[in-house]
Amino acid sequence: MAKNLLIVESPAKAKTIEKILGGDFEVKSCYGHIRDLEKDDMGIDLNNNYTPRYMVPEDKEKVVKELKSLAKKADEVWLASDEDREGESISWHLAEVLGLDPVNTKRIVFHEITAPAIKKAVASPRRINMDLVNAQQARRVLDRLVGFELSPVLWRKIGMQRSLSAGRVQSVAVRLIAEREREINAFKSESSYKVEAFFSAKDINSKSVTFKADGPAKISSQQTALQFLESCKGAAYKVADIQVKPAKRTPAAPFTTSTLQQEASRKLGYSVSKTMLLAQKLYESGQITYMRTDSVNLSDTAMGDIRNEITQSYGNNYYQSRQYKNKNESAQEAHEAIRPTYMNAHTVDDQDTRRLYELIWKRTIASQMSDAEFEKTIAKISISTNKDQLSATGEVMKFDGFLKVYLEGKDEEDEEDTDGMLPPLTVSQTLDFTKMTATEKFTRPAPRYTEASLVKKMEELGIGRPSTYAPTISTIMKRNYVEKRDKEGVKRDVNILELTKKDEVKKEVIQENTGAEKSKLFPTDLGLVVTDFLKQHFQKVMDYNFTAKIEEEFDEIAGGKLKWNNMIDGFYKPFHSNIEVTLETAERAKGERELGVDAASGKKVIARMGRYGPMVQIGHQDDEEKPRFAKLKASQSIETISYDEAMELFKLPRMLGEFEGSDVSVNIGRFGPYAAHDKKFYSLNKEMDPYSVTLEEIAPMIAEKRQAKDERTIKVFEKEKIQVLKGPYGPYIKQGLRNYKLSKEQQERAAELTIEEVKAIIEELKANPPKKVARKKKAK
DNA sequence: CAGTGAGCGAGCTTCCGCTTGACTT
């Protein structure tokens, strides 16, 4: 029986550490936090210095019970949760729950799971640091206060859907996306002209090659560009000057959670949650270090392994030892960077995780490799008819260094193509002119966020932590504040002027696609309305620097210079009175926008948020005649819909005429476009457009769908509104929205079931619902 | 499943950070 019980947060870590420490130690995990604030009354005693009321959540009862019994048997309990604010707090909660003496209990920390680090930690235990614990309590209490007081304000003042929410992190994340969208909508693209000249010259093999030289600075108008080309007619071109400069590129730091998510998104197209899922798998199978980290540090053991790998595979000149500094101020560095556990494993067997593993391996290796070296050549070219000069740049790699294994990706595909090679040139050499073009270029707005670029921005602002980036993104999508989707681009004309070899100036117009987006984050109308409301009434919490400011105060608490309850009091007093004023005085937020006046009725047309989503309306509620309403299409937004687009929406419902003696109409409902006929509804086929579909197209569809439905129906009890239907799992009963499963025996004689029998089955299943609910009861 | 465009009324929703599993008609 082990004499010592050592508790860490993660079970995978527990296994490894037990192997390192051996017989005297039993190592167990507590699976993260074991207590949280109660939900009733926010779990905070507002009248008593914000004293928190903690409880063990249902899903942690089992772990706590097990740890309690093990702790009782052990001679000594060691608390080895992570060395950061949350980790310190976990240790304290463990001490409280397990009844350990906080003054005598041994607390140890390590930043890497290696034998020397663990052994050193065990040799020098400390005590729980209550200042750090208090900083965590302040963080926890503040987040609860903000979330649980703001959210109900939204329920009252916006409504729309249940489960609206607001919080220190999520609301600012939505704000970023909302403001970016508006920037893009307001963006006015400006055009300018870029001059490029093409020459041919002999390369080292005396083969003729074409190269490019850029013209003088951007030209703002087509006329000036034209004048420039005209001025070059009949010119001779000569190399006026050549400069050769060395250049170098350095590798990126090893992966943190945030940079791993970014690179997996750029290079592998993974969503943030997919990356984390795969990384978790790699971590659990012992192939990489912990994947939720903000540290760029590598352990000494790892540094040695990396050195061996590089020198063996590529040679000594490819190795350069580097220590990376964290650029991120909010980093708490409780772990290592994300790296392979064993550097000599270049890949893994598992198909799913292989690409991510190889990415991690390459990045880790590259981080300790030499710079890539280049030689950059800039040639100035004079124009005989003109005092302006052209410049041609070429880049030649002299030494590949880390580029042999890895190059970090970019968020935006660069419009500027990278410098290519130049043929050998000499000063005063005359050049063979091919053509000169002036191409219209357009300024572009900042790009919409991807999941990964949002994480990058959040990290810069210090909002959220490695463990919460992925969950925060799914929260704001689940709340319907933000959606991830594609957007089709629009065509636009691009003017190109060309001066040919024969000294003719030609003009050409080509079309390019602009504004197309793939898998980007768009705010919904709800997201915009909620953000505007919060910005208007809760400026302080919505400030991009709010988290950074309170983090400074948390640091003061951690340093013992500030009492946590005082800090909370300073925040809460004004915050809460702001909540009360807002509840009392703020109007319901509807995001209303006037689009124009309806020519037919002379009434105003407005777009706004309705009870059931974004909509347009003609007329006002107080008018004698009821207003007309129409729902916006999924691709439309209150903010951008035009008057004409709005009027188009009022063309539904359309009456198409009679089929088999009953009217047929089409409309768009909750579940998309449908046709109504004889009191029944039929979803339109995908290719049918409700605005233009004809009776001739719809009639056969109705007949077909009706038949399919009939075939599924075994029996109908009209009066009771109960049906016996055939589903993919065999016959079942349907009453209203609910389905009821039949037993094997009942399924076999489904067609003979009487109404009494059916009612009895429903009663029975309502009284004794299968599994799912029964399980929950047990848990309680 | 295909309405609606509100709030005396009943009751419900919600935060951020730590960690993994076990749900299917």
PDB file of C-alpha atoms in Angstrom, chain A residues 23 46 107 267 326 513 603 633 663 687 732 778:
ATOM      1  CA  GLY A  23       6.244   2.471  -5.272  1.00  0.00           C
ATOM      2  CA  LEU A  46     -23.623  39.767  -1.487  1.00  0.00           C
ATOM      3  CA  ARG A 107       2.004  21.529  -2.347  1.00  0.00           C
ATOM      4  CA  LYS A 267      -2.385  24.469 -43.206  1.00  0.00           C
ATOM      5  CA  ASN A 326       6.475  34.800 -24.597  1.00  0.00           C
ATOM      6  CA  ASN A 513     -14.242  37.959 -58.275  1.00  0.00           C
ATOM      7  CA  LYS A 603     -46.562  53.566 -45.159  1.00  0.00           C
ATOM      8  CA  LYS A 633     -34.033  35.111 -45.669  1.00  0.00           C
ATOM      9  CA  ASP A 663     -56.059  26.059 -53.510  1.00  0.00           C
ATOM     10  CA  GLU A 687     -34.362  23.553 -56.879  1.00  0.00           C
ATOM     11  CA  TYR A 732     -44.077   3.575 -33.861  1.00  0.00           C
ATOM     12  CA  LYS A 778     -30.503   7.819 -10.220  1.00  0.00           C
TER      13      LYS A 778
END
